[in-house]
mmCIF file of N, CA, C and O in Angstrom:
data_model
loop_
_atom_site.group_PDB
_atom_site.id
_atom_site.type_symbol
_atom_site.label_atom_id
_atom_site.label_comp_id
_atom_site.label_asym_id
_atom_site.label_seq_id
_atom_site.Cartn_x
_atom_site.Cartn_y
_atom_site.Cartn_z
ATOM 1 N N MET L 1 0.838 -1.181 0.000
ATOM 2 C CA MET L 1 0.000 0.000 0.000
ATOM 3 C C MET L 1 0.882 1.243 0.000
ATOM 4 O O MET L 1 2.041 1.193 0.374
ATOM 5 N N TYR L 2 0.254 2.351 -0.403
ATOM 6 C CA TYR L 2 0.941 3.632 -0.478
ATOM 7 C C TYR L 2 -0.009 4.707 0.032
ATOM 8 O O TYR L 2 -1.200 4.691 -0.281
ATOM 9 N N ILE L 3 0.513 5.617 0.844
ATOM 10 C CA ILE L 3 -0.278 6.716 1.373
ATOM 11 C C ILE L 3 0.246 8.017 0.798
ATOM 12 O O ILE L 3 1.459 8.292 0.865
ATOM 13 N N ALA L 4 -0.656 8.807 0.224
ATOM 14 C CA ALA L 4 -0.325 10.126 -0.306
ATOM 15 C C ALA L 4 -1.028 11.163 0.555
ATOM 16 O O ALA L 4 -2.232 11.096 0.758
ATOM 17 N N MET L 5 -0.245 12.106 1.082
ATOM 18 C CA MET L 5 -0.805 13.142 1.943
ATOM 19 C C MET L 5 -0.399 14.513 1.441
ATOM 20 O O MET L 5 0.730 14.709 0.992
ATOM 21 N N ASN L 6 -1.328 15.448 1.529
ATOM 22 C CA ASN L 6 -1.039 16.858 1.300
ATOM 23 C C ASN L 6 -1.443 17.611 2.553
ATOM 24 O O ASN L 6 -2.542 17.423 3.062
ATOM 25 N N ARG L 7 -0.526 18.448 3.050
ATOM 26 C CA ARG L 7 -0.823 19.279 4.215
ATOM 27 C C ARG L 7 -1.070 20.707 3.736
ATOM 28 O O ARG L 7 -0.380 21.197 2.847
ATOM 29 N N PHE L 8 -2.052 21.358 4.351
ATOM 30 C CA PHE L 8 -2.435 22.715 3.986
ATOM 31 C C PHE L 8 -2.489 23.575 5.243
ATOM 32 O O PHE L 8 -3.093 23.169 6.240
ATOM 33 N N ARG L 9 -1.901 24.749 5.189
ATOM 34 C CA ARG L 9 -2.032 25.728 6.264
ATOM 35 C C ARG L 9 -3.114 26.716 5.836
ATOM 36 O O ARG L 9 -2.995 27.351 4.790
ATOM 37 N N VAL L 10 -4.166 26.823 6.636
ATOM 38 C CA VAL L 10 -5.323 27.642 6.294
ATOM 39 C C VAL L 10 -5.487 28.741 7.343
ATOM 40 O O VAL L 10 -5.513 28.457 8.544
ATOM 41 N N ALA L 11 -5.606 29.982 6.867
ATOM 42 C CA ALA L 11 -5.843 31.106 7.779
ATOM 43 C C ALA L 11 -7.156 30.868 8.518
ATOM 44 O O ALA L 11 -8.123 30.366 7.936
ATOM 45 N N PRO L 12 -7.200 31.202 9.802
ATOM 46 C CA PRO L 12 -8.414 30.942 10.587
ATOM 47 C C PRO L 12 -9.693 31.495 9.952
ATOM 48 O O PRO L 12 -10.729 30.832 9.990
ATOM 49 N N ASP L 13 -9.629 32.654 9.324
ATOM 50 C CA ASP L 13 -10.829 33.246 8.728
ATOM 51 C C ASP L 13 -11.202 32.633 7.379
ATOM 52 O O ASP L 13 -12.241 32.972 6.816
ATOM 53 N N LYS L 14 -10.404 31.701 6.864
ATOM 54 C CA LYS L 14 -10.675 31.048 5.581
ATOM 55 C C LYS L 14 -11.129 29.599 5.746
ATOM 56 O O LYS L 14 -11.371 28.894 4.773
ATOM 57 N N GLN L 15 -11.251 29.135 6.992
ATOM 58 C CA GLN L 15 -11.564 27.727 7.245
ATOM 59 C C GLN L 15 -12.878 27.266 6.628
ATOM 60 O O GLN L 15 -12.924 26.202 6.005
ATOM 61 N N GLU L 16 -13.942 28.021 6.817
ATOM 62 C CA GLU L 16 -15.242 27.590 6.303
ATOM 63 C C GLU L 16 -15.201 27.417 4.788
ATOM 64 O O GLU L 16 -15.696 26.422 4.260
ATOM 65 N N ALA L 17 -14.618 28.377 4.088
ATOM 66 C CA ALA L 17 -14.533 28.295 2.631
ATOM 67 C C ALA L 17 -13.644 27.136 2.204
ATOM 68 O O ALA L 17 -13.948 26.421 1.236
ATOM 69 N N PHE L 18 -12.546 26.908 2.922
ATOM 70 C CA PHE L 18 -11.640 25.806 2.586
ATOM 71 C C PHE L 18 -12.347 24.464 2.766
ATOM 72 O O PHE L 18 -12.297 23.596 1.885
ATOM 73 N N MET L 19 -13.030 24.290 3.891
ATOM 74 C CA MET L 19 -13.744 23.039 4.130
ATOM 75 C C MET L 19 -14.844 22.824 3.091
ATOM 76 O O MET L 19 -15.012 21.715 2.587
ATOM 77 N N ALA L 20 -15.564 23.870 2.756
ATOM 78 C CA ALA L 20 -16.631 23.752 1.755
ATOM 79 C C ALA L 20 -16.060 23.334 0.406
ATOM 80 O O ALA L 20 -16.651 22.499 -0.294
ATOM 81 N N ARG L 21 -14.911 23.887 0.049
ATOM 82 C CA ARG L 21 -14.284 23.527 -1.231
ATOM 83 C C ARG L 21 -14.008 22.029 -1.295
ATOM 84 O O ARG L 21 -14.181 21.395 -2.321
ATOM 85 N N TRP L 22 -13.591 21.451 -0.180
ATOM 86 C CA TRP L 22 -13.304 20.017 -0.140
ATOM 87 C C TRP L 22 -14.563 19.183 0.004
ATOM 88 O O TRP L 22 -14.748 18.186 -0.685
ATOM 89 N N LEU L 23 -15.425 19.568 0.912
ATOM 90 C CA LEU L 23 -16.574 18.727 1.249
ATOM 91 C C LEU L 23 -17.687 18.782 0.202
ATOM 92 O O LEU L 23 -18.484 17.842 0.120
ATOM 93 N N ASP L 24 -17.728 19.843 -0.587
ATOM 94 C CA ASP L 24 -18.785 19.989 -1.584
ATOM 95 C C ASP L 24 -18.367 19.542 -2.985
ATOM 96 O O ASP L 24 -19.150 19.636 -3.921
ATOM 97 N N ARG L 25 -17.163 19.040 -3.124
ATOM 98 C CA ARG L 25 -16.665 18.669 -4.459
ATOM 99 C C ARG L 25 -17.154 17.273 -4.855
ATOM 100 O O ARG L 25 -17.522 16.468 -4.002
ATOM 101 N N GLU L 26 -17.093 17.014 -6.160
ATOM 102 C CA GLU L 26 -17.374 15.666 -6.660
ATOM 103 C C GLU L 26 -16.133 14.812 -6.419
ATOM 104 O O GLU L 26 -15.024 15.206 -6.767
ATOM 105 N N VAL L 27 -16.317 13.654 -5.817
ATOM 106 C CA VAL L 27 -15.182 12.771 -5.519
ATOM 107 C C VAL L 27 -15.020 11.781 -6.677
ATOM 108 O O VAL L 27 -15.863 10.912 -6.879
ATOM 109 N N LEU L 28 -13.931 11.934 -7.409
ATOM 110 C CA LEU L 28 -13.664 11.087 -8.571
ATOM 111 C C LEU L 28 -12.735 9.922 -8.242
ATOM 112 O O LEU L 28 -12.513 9.047 -9.073
ATOM 113 N N LEU L 29 -12.189 9.902 -7.038
ATOM 114 C CA LEU L 29 -11.225 8.872 -6.655
ATOM 115 C C LEU L 29 -11.779 7.459 -6.803
ATOM 116 O O LEU L 29 -11.055 6.542 -7.188
ATOM 117 N N ARG L 30 -13.064 7.290 -6.495
ATOM 118 C CA ARG L 30 -13.662 5.945 -6.532
ATOM 119 C C ARG L 30 -13.585 5.296 -7.908
ATOM 120 O O ARG L 30 -13.735 4.085 -8.022
ATOM 121 N N THR L 31 -13.384 6.085 -8.932
ATOM 122 C CA THR L 31 -13.372 5.563 -10.303
ATOM 123 C C THR L 31 -11.968 5.192 -10.771
ATOM 124 O O THR L 31 -11.811 4.754 -11.911
ATOM 125 N N VAL L 32 -10.963 5.345 -9.921
ATOM 126 C CA VAL L 32 -9.569 5.118 -10.313
ATOM 127 C C VAL L 32 -9.087 3.768 -9.781
ATOM 128 O O VAL L 32 -9.227 3.486 -8.593
ATOM 129 N N PRO L 33 -8.512 2.935 -10.656
ATOM 130 C CA PRO L 33 -7.987 1.641 -10.200
ATOM 131 C C PRO L 33 -6.941 1.812 -9.097
ATOM 132 O O PRO L 33 -6.089 2.699 -9.168
ATOM 133 N N GLY L 34 -7.029 0.998 -8.072
ATOM 134 C CA GLY L 34 -6.052 1.013 -6.987
ATOM 135 C C GLY L 34 -6.394 1.942 -5.837
ATOM 136 O O GLY L 34 -5.695 1.955 -4.824
ATOM 137 N N PHE L 35 -7.464 2.723 -5.949
ATOM 138 C CA PHE L 35 -7.888 3.589 -4.852
ATOM 139 C C PHE L 35 -8.441 2.728 -3.721
ATOM 140 O O PHE L 35 -9.224 1.816 -3.952
ATOM 141 N N VAL L 36 -8.030 3.032 -2.481
ATOM 142 C CA VAL L 36 -8.500 2.285 -1.311
ATOM 143 C C VAL L 36 -9.392 3.157 -0.431
ATOM 144 O O VAL L 36 -10.518 2.789 -0.132
ATOM 145 N N SER L 37 -8.891 4.319 -0.004
ATOM 146 C CA SER L 37 -9.691 5.176 0.870
ATOM 147 C C SER L 37 -9.151 6.605 0.870
ATOM 148 O O SER L 37 -8.012 6.854 0.463
ATOM 149 N N PHE L 38 -9.985 7.510 1.359
ATOM 150 C CA PHE L 38 -9.622 8.924 1.455
ATOM 151 C C PHE L 38 -10.130 9.468 2.779
ATOM 152 O O PHE L 38 -11.243 9.152 3.200
ATOM 153 N N GLN L 39 -9.331 10.296 3.419
ATOM 154 C CA GLN L 39 -9.732 11.003 4.619
ATOM 155 C C GLN L 39 -9.345 12.474 4.464
ATOM 156 O O GLN L 39 -8.245 12.791 3.993
ATOM 157 N N PHE L 40 -10.249 13.367 4.864
ATOM 158 C CA PHE L 40 -9.976 14.803 4.918
ATOM 159 C C PHE L 40 -9.844 15.140 6.395
ATOM 160 O O PHE L 40 -10.765 14.874 7.179
ATOM 161 N N LEU L 41 -8.707 15.684 6.805
ATOM 162 C CA LEU L 41 -8.367 15.821 8.214
ATOM 163 C C LEU L 41 -8.195 17.276 8.639
ATOM 164 O O LEU L 41 -7.649 18.084 7.879
ATOM 165 N N LYS L 42 -8.640 17.571 9.839
ATOM 166 C CA LYS L 42 -8.385 18.873 10.454
ATOM 167 C C LYS L 42 -7.443 18.641 11.614
ATOM 168 O O LYS L 42 -7.701 17.786 12.472
ATOM 169 N N GLY L 43 -6.364 19.404 11.653
ATOM 170 C CA GLY L 43 -5.354 19.219 12.677
ATOM 171 C C GLY L 43 -5.320 20.365 13.668
ATOM 172 O O GLY L 43 -6.303 21.094 13.832
ATOM 173 N N PRO L 44 -4.167 20.537 14.282
ATOM 174 C CA PRO L 44 -4.038 21.561 15.311
ATOM 175 C C PRO L 44 -4.095 22.979 14.736
ATOM 176 O O PRO L 44 -3.768 23.209 13.579
ATOM 177 N N ALA L 45 -4.496 23.886 15.596
ATOM 178 C CA ALA L 45 -4.554 25.299 15.231
ATOM 179 C C ALA L 45 -3.439 26.055 15.951
ATOM 180 O O ALA L 45 -3.105 25.754 17.102
ATOM 181 N N SER L 46 -2.866 27.010 15.252
ATOM 182 C CA SER L 46 -1.936 27.942 15.876
ATOM 183 C C SER L 46 -2.561 29.329 15.743
ATOM 184 O O SER L 46 -3.673 29.468 15.228
ATOM 185 N N GLU L 47 -1.863 30.321 16.172
ATOM 186 C CA GLU L 47 -2.390 31.678 16.062
ATOM 187 C C GLU L 47 -2.552 32.096 14.598
ATOM 188 O O GLU L 47 -3.487 32.805 14.250
ATOM 189 N N ASP L 48 -1.651 31.608 13.730
ATOM 190 C CA ASP L 48 -1.613 32.045 12.338
ATOM 191 C C ASP L 48 -2.387 31.163 11.362
ATOM 192 O O ASP L 48 -2.789 31.627 10.303
ATOM 193 N N TYR L 49 -2.550 29.884 11.682
ATOM 194 C CA TYR L 49 -3.199 28.972 10.742
ATOM 195 C C TYR L 49 -3.735 27.732 11.437
ATOM 196 O O TYR L 49 -3.376 27.431 12.563
ATOM 197 N N VAL L 50 -4.598 27.026 10.694
ATOM 198 C CA VAL L 50 -5.100 25.717 11.111
ATOM 199 C C VAL L 50 -4.577 24.719 10.094
ATOM 200 O O VAL L 50 -4.611 24.974 8.885
ATOM 201 N N LEU L 51 -4.081 23.602 10.568
ATOM 202 C CA LEU L 51 -3.516 22.584 9.691
ATOM 203 C C LEU L 51 -4.617 21.633 9.218
ATOM 204 O O LEU L 51 -5.407 21.133 10.026
ATOM 205 N N TYR L 52 -4.680 21.405 7.906
ATOM 206 C CA TYR L 52 -5.588 20.432 7.307
ATOM 207 C C TYR L 52 -4.736 19.476 6.475
ATOM 208 O O TYR L 52 -3.626 19.823 6.066
ATOM 209 N N ALA L 53 -5.269 18.287 6.223
ATOM 210 C CA ALA L 53 -4.552 17.328 5.383
ATOM 211 C C ALA L 53 -5.535 16.477 4.598
ATOM 212 O O ALA L 53 -6.640 16.185 5.068
ATOM 213 N N SER L 54 -5.110 16.113 3.402
ATOM 214 C CA SER L 54 -5.820 15.084 2.646
ATOM 215 C C SER L 54 -4.959 13.831 2.742
ATOM 216 O O SER L 54 -3.736 13.891 2.613
ATOM 217 N N HIS L 55 -5.592 12.692 2.994
ATOM 218 C CA HIS L 55 -4.894 11.430 3.249
ATOM 219 C C HIS L 55 -5.541 10.377 2.359
ATOM 220 O O HIS L 55 -6.709 10.039 2.539
ATOM 221 N N THR L 56 -4.801 9.914 1.373
ATOM 222 C CA THR L 56 -5.349 8.951 0.424
ATOM 223 C C THR L 56 -4.537 7.672 0.475
ATOM 224 O O THR L 56 -3.307 7.706 0.434
ATOM 225 N N VAL L 57 -5.231 6.553 0.566
ATOM 226 C CA VAL L 57 -4.575 5.245 0.596
ATOM 227 C C VAL L 57 -4.775 4.589 -0.769
ATOM 228 O O VAL L 57 -5.895 4.562 -1.299
ATOM 229 N N TRP L 58 -3.698 4.072 -1.308
ATOM 230 C CA TRP L 58 -3.686 3.419 -2.619
ATOM 231 C C TRP L 58 -3.155 1.997 -2.482
ATOM 232 O O TRP L 58 -2.383 1.697 -1.567
ATOM 233 N N ALA L 59 -3.531 1.144 -3.413
ATOM 234 C CA ALA L 59 -3.053 -0.243 -3.412
ATOM 235 C C ALA L 59 -1.532 -0.296 -3.591
ATOM 236 O O ALA L 59 -0.873 -1.193 -3.068
ATOM 237 N N SER L 60 -0.986 0.696 -4.320
ATOM 238 C CA SER L 60 0.453 0.733 -4.579
ATOM 239 C C SER L 60 0.846 2.151 -4.983
ATOM 240 O O SER L 60 -0.009 2.974 -5.322
ATOM 241 N N GLU L 61 2.144 2.415 -4.984
ATOM 242 C CA GLU L 61 2.630 3.709 -5.467
ATOM 243 C C GLU L 61 2.306 3.871 -6.947
ATOM 244 O O GLU L 61 1.981 4.963 -7.406
ATOM 245 N N GLU L 62 2.350 2.778 -7.697
ATOM 246 C CA GLU L 62 2.016 2.821 -9.124
ATOM 247 C C GLU L 62 0.567 3.244 -9.337
ATOM 248 O O GLU L 62 0.257 3.994 -10.263
ATOM 249 N N ALA L 63 -0.340 2.769 -8.474
ATOM 250 C CA ALA L 63 -1.752 3.174 -8.567
ATOM 251 C C ALA L 63 -1.885 4.675 -8.317
ATOM 252 O O ALA L 63 -2.634 5.367 -9.017
ATOM 253 N N PHE L 64 -1.139 5.202 -7.335
ATOM 254 C CA PHE L 64 -1.166 6.639 -7.067
ATOM 255 C C PHE L 64 -0.648 7.421 -8.270
ATOM 256 O O PHE L 64 -1.257 8.413 -8.691
ATOM 257 N N ILE L 65 0.452 6.979 -8.836
ATOM 258 C CA ILE L 65 1.010 7.657 -10.011
ATOM 259 C C ILE L 65 0.009 7.610 -11.163
ATOM 260 O O ILE L 65 -0.172 8.597 -11.885
ATOM 261 N N GLY L 66 -0.684 6.489 -11.300
ATOM 262 C CA GLY L 66 -1.717 6.381 -12.321
ATOM 263 C C GLY L 66 -2.799 7.427 -12.123
ATOM 264 O O GLY L 66 -3.287 8.033 -13.083
ATOM 265 N N TRP L 67 -3.197 7.654 -10.872
ATOM 266 C CA TRP L 67 -4.182 8.697 -10.555
ATOM 267 C C TRP L 67 -3.680 10.063 -11.016
ATOM 268 O O TRP L 67 -4.416 10.830 -11.624
ATOM 269 N N THR L 68 -2.409 10.368 -10.726
ATOM 270 C CA THR L 68 -1.884 11.693 -11.067
ATOM 271 C C THR L 68 -1.795 11.920 -12.573
ATOM 272 O O THR L 68 -1.697 13.054 -13.014
ATOM 273 N N LYS L 69 -1.856 10.848 -13.350
ATOM 274 C CA LYS L 69 -1.792 10.959 -14.812
ATOM 275 C C LYS L 69 -3.158 10.752 -15.465
ATOM 276 O O LYS L 69 -3.256 10.732 -16.688
ATOM 277 N N SER L 70 -4.197 10.613 -14.657
ATOM 278 C CA SER L 70 -5.522 10.263 -15.170
ATOM 279 C C SER L 70 -6.351 11.483 -15.557
ATOM 280 O O SER L 70 -6.102 12.605 -15.102
ATOM 281 N N GLU L 71 -7.365 11.236 -16.358
ATOM 282 C CA GLU L 71 -8.337 12.275 -16.703
ATOM 283 C C GLU L 71 -9.097 12.714 -15.450
ATOM 284 O O GLU L 71 -9.412 13.891 -15.283
ATOM 285 N N GLN L 72 -9.372 11.787 -14.538
ATOM 286 C CA GLN L 72 -10.065 12.123 -13.297
ATOM 287 C C GLN L 72 -9.255 13.131 -12.469
ATOM 288 O O GLN L 72 -9.808 14.057 -11.889
ATOM 289 N N PHE L 73 -7.937 12.939 -12.431
ATOM 290 C CA PHE L 73 -7.061 13.875 -11.719
ATOM 291 C C PHE L 73 -7.146 15.254 -12.359
ATOM 292 O O PHE L 73 -7.269 16.268 -11.664
ATOM 293 N N ARG L 74 -7.074 15.316 -13.680
ATOM 294 C CA ARG L 74 -7.170 16.602 -14.384
ATOM 295 C C ARG L 74 -8.506 17.280 -14.083
ATOM 296 O O ARG L 74 -8.554 18.488 -13.829
ATOM 297 N N GLN L 75 -9.574 16.511 -14.076
ATOM 298 C CA GLN L 75 -10.888 17.080 -13.762
ATOM 299 C C GLN L 75 -10.938 17.588 -12.318
ATOM 300 O O GLN L 75 -11.451 18.675 -12.051
ATOM 301 N N ALA L 76 -10.419 16.794 -11.398
ATOM 302 C CA ALA L 76 -10.469 17.151 -9.977
ATOM 303 C C ALA L 76 -9.661 18.406 -9.669
ATOM 304 O O ALA L 76 -9.973 19.143 -8.728
ATOM 305 N N HIS L 77 -8.614 18.656 -10.449
ATOM 306 C CA HIS L 77 -7.727 19.787 -10.179
ATOM 307 C C HIS L 77 -7.858 20.902 -11.214
ATOM 308 O O HIS L 77 -7.053 21.831 -11.234
ATOM 309 N N ALA L 78 -8.877 20.849 -12.042
ATOM 310 C CA ALA L 78 -9.039 21.814 -13.136
ATOM 311 C C ALA L 78 -9.139 23.254 -12.643
ATOM 312 O O ALA L 78 -8.653 24.167 -13.302
ATOM 313 N N THR L 79 -9.747 23.465 -11.486
ATOM 314 C CA THR L 79 -9.923 24.832 -10.995
ATOM 315 C C THR L 79 -8.940 25.187 -9.875
ATOM 316 O O THR L 79 -9.086 26.238 -9.244
ATOM 317 N N ALA L 80 -7.946 24.344 -9.642
ATOM 318 C CA ALA L 80 -6.954 24.628 -8.600
ATOM 319 C C ALA L 80 -6.267 25.953 -8.912
ATOM 320 O O ALA L 80 -5.894 26.229 -10.049
ATOM 321 N N GLY L 81 -6.140 26.780 -7.909
ATOM 322 C CA GLY L 81 -5.497 28.072 -8.086
ATOM 323 C C GLY L 81 -6.442 29.182 -8.504
ATOM 324 O O GLY L 81 -6.053 30.343 -8.534
ATOM 325 N N GLU L 82 -7.673 28.840 -8.826
ATOM 326 C CA GLU L 82 -8.655 29.859 -9.191
ATOM 327 C C GLU L 82 -9.409 30.321 -7.949
ATOM 328 O O GLU L 82 -9.469 29.625 -6.951
ATOM 329 N N GLY L 83 -10.011 31.472 -8.029
ATOM 330 C CA GLY L 83 -10.815 31.977 -6.919
ATOM 331 C C GLY L 83 -9.953 32.534 -5.810
ATOM 332 O O GLY L 83 -8.752 32.750 -5.956
ATOM 333 N N VAL L 84 -10.581 32.747 -4.680
ATOM 334 C CA VAL L 84 -9.916 33.316 -3.513
ATOM 335 C C VAL L 84 -8.886 32.331 -2.969
ATOM 336 O O VAL L 84 -9.161 31.146 -2.830
ATOM 337 N N LYS L 85 -7.693 32.822 -2.664
ATOM 338 C CA LYS L 85 -6.652 31.971 -2.086
ATOM 339 C C LYS L 85 -7.030 31.647 -0.641
ATOM 340 O O LYS L 85 -7.268 32.540 0.153
ATOM 341 N N LEU L 86 -7.119 30.355 -0.336
ATOM 342 C CA LEU L 86 -7.582 29.918 0.977
ATOM 343 C C LEU L 86 -6.464 29.364 1.856
ATOM 344 O O LEU L 86 -6.686 29.121 3.036
ATOM 345 N N THR L 87 -5.282 29.165 1.278
ATOM 346 C CA THR L 87 -4.184 28.579 2.051
ATOM 347 C C THR L 87 -3.028 29.560 2.161
ATOM 348 O O THR L 87 -2.893 30.489 1.371
ATOM 349 N N ILE L 88 -2.197 29.309 3.148
ATOM 350 C CA ILE L 88 -0.960 30.063 3.324
ATOM 351 C C ILE L 88 0.129 29.225 2.675
ATOM 352 O O ILE L 88 0.496 28.170 3.178
ATOM 353 N N GLY L 89 0.585 29.642 1.517
ATOM 354 C CA GLY L 89 1.537 28.843 0.756
ATOM 355 C C GLY L 89 0.829 27.694 0.064
ATOM 356 O O GLY L 89 -0.386 27.528 0.170
ATOM 357 N N GLY L 90 1.595 26.911 -0.653
ATOM 358 C CA GLY L 90 1.041 25.763 -1.360
ATOM 359 C C GLY L 90 0.949 24.542 -0.474
ATOM 360 O O GLY L 90 1.446 24.536 0.662
ATOM 361 N N PRO L 91 0.313 23.489 -0.984
ATOM 362 C CA PRO L 91 0.248 22.249 -0.211
ATOM 363 C C PRO L 91 1.634 21.617 -0.093
ATOM 364 O O PRO L 91 2.494 21.823 -0.952
ATOM 365 N N VAL L 92 1.831 20.878 0.972
ATOM 366 C CA VAL L 92 3.079 20.138 1.176
ATOM 367 C C VAL L 92 2.750 18.669 0.991
ATOM 368 O O VAL L 92 1.972 18.092 1.756
ATOM 369 N N PHE L 93 3.328 18.048 -0.048
ATOM 370 C CA PHE L 93 3.066 16.639 -0.341
ATOM 371 C C PHE L 93 4.031 15.744 0.423
ATOM 372 O O PHE L 93 5.219 16.038 0.537
ATOM 373 N N GLU L 94 3.485 14.615 0.920
ATOM 374 C CA GLU L 94 4.293 13.575 1.541
ATOM 375 C C GLU L 94 3.756 12.228 1.070
ATOM 376 O O GLU L 94 2.548 11.988 1.142
ATOM 377 N N GLY L 95 4.616 11.377 0.563
ATOM 378 C CA GLY L 95 4.216 10.050 0.125
ATOM 379 C C GLY L 95 4.912 8.992 0.956
ATOM 380 O O GLY L 95 6.092 9.126 1.274
ATOM 381 N N PHE L 96 4.156 7.941 1.310
ATOM 382 C CA PHE L 96 4.689 6.904 2.192
ATOM 383 C C PHE L 96 4.363 5.519 1.660
ATOM 384 O O PHE L 96 3.214 5.240 1.316
ATOM 385 N N THR L 97 5.341 4.640 1.631
ATOM 386 C CA THR L 97 5.114 3.229 1.387
ATOM 387 C C THR L 97 4.758 2.583 2.715
ATOM 388 O O THR L 97 5.477 2.780 3.709
ATOM 389 N N VAL L 98 3.665 1.854 2.773
ATOM 390 C CA VAL L 98 3.232 1.225 4.010
ATOM 391 C C VAL L 98 4.088 -0.015 4.266
ATOM 392 O O VAL L 98 4.143 -0.922 3.427
ATOM 393 N N LEU L 99 4.744 -0.039 5.404
ATOM 394 C CA LEU L 99 5.570 -1.180 5.782
ATOM 395 C C LEU L 99 4.807 -2.166 6.669
ATOM 396 O O LEU L 99 5.113 -3.350 6.688
ATOM 397 N N GLN L 100 3.849 -1.643 7.418
ATOM 398 C CA GLN L 100 3.021 -2.488 8.275
ATOM 399 C C GLN L 100 1.644 -1.854 8.368
ATOM 400 O O GLN L 100 1.530 -0.633 8.504
ATOM 401 N N ASN L 101 0.615 -2.669 8.300
ATOM 402 C CA ASN L 101 -0.758 -2.200 8.428
ATOM 403 C C ASN L 101 -1.474 -3.121 9.420
ATOM 404 O O ASN L 101 -1.622 -4.303 9.166
ATOM 405 N N VAL L 102 -1.895 -2.561 10.557
ATOM 406 C CA VAL L 102 -2.580 -3.328 11.581
ATOM 407 C C VAL L 102 -4.026 -2.830 11.626
ATOM 408 O O VAL L 102 -4.262 -1.645 11.771
ATOM 409 N N GLU L 103 -4.971 -3.735 11.472
ATOM 410 C CA GLU L 103 -6.377 -3.369 11.507
ATOM 411 C C GLU L 103 -7.075 -4.039 12.667
ATOM 412 O O GLU L 103 -6.600 -5.037 13.198
ATOM 413 N N ALA L 104 -8.229 -3.501 13.049
ATOM 414 C CA ALA L 104 -8.997 -4.055 14.159
ATOM 415 C C ALA L 104 -9.495 -5.443 13.839
ATOM 416 O O ALA L 104 -9.716 -5.824 12.732
#
């Protein structure tokens, strides 16, 4: 398995708009081979920003790369960068190969 994460720093006054952008979108991930799961996360807050993350689990790193080259990816990111800027800086990507997975 492979986990792809993007971290976003969001100004406190932009949180509602940022969450709406994520929660109101069409989710195209389900149509991509190798997709396992997705989580949208809210993390700790500081005085300057609130940390958010997207966490996607894939069957393999190759499946994730396939997503990034897919028509679904292009559709999902077609309006990225348009409209009001909701983050402080760009997203920070982190990719992880799963070495151990323990489930309930």
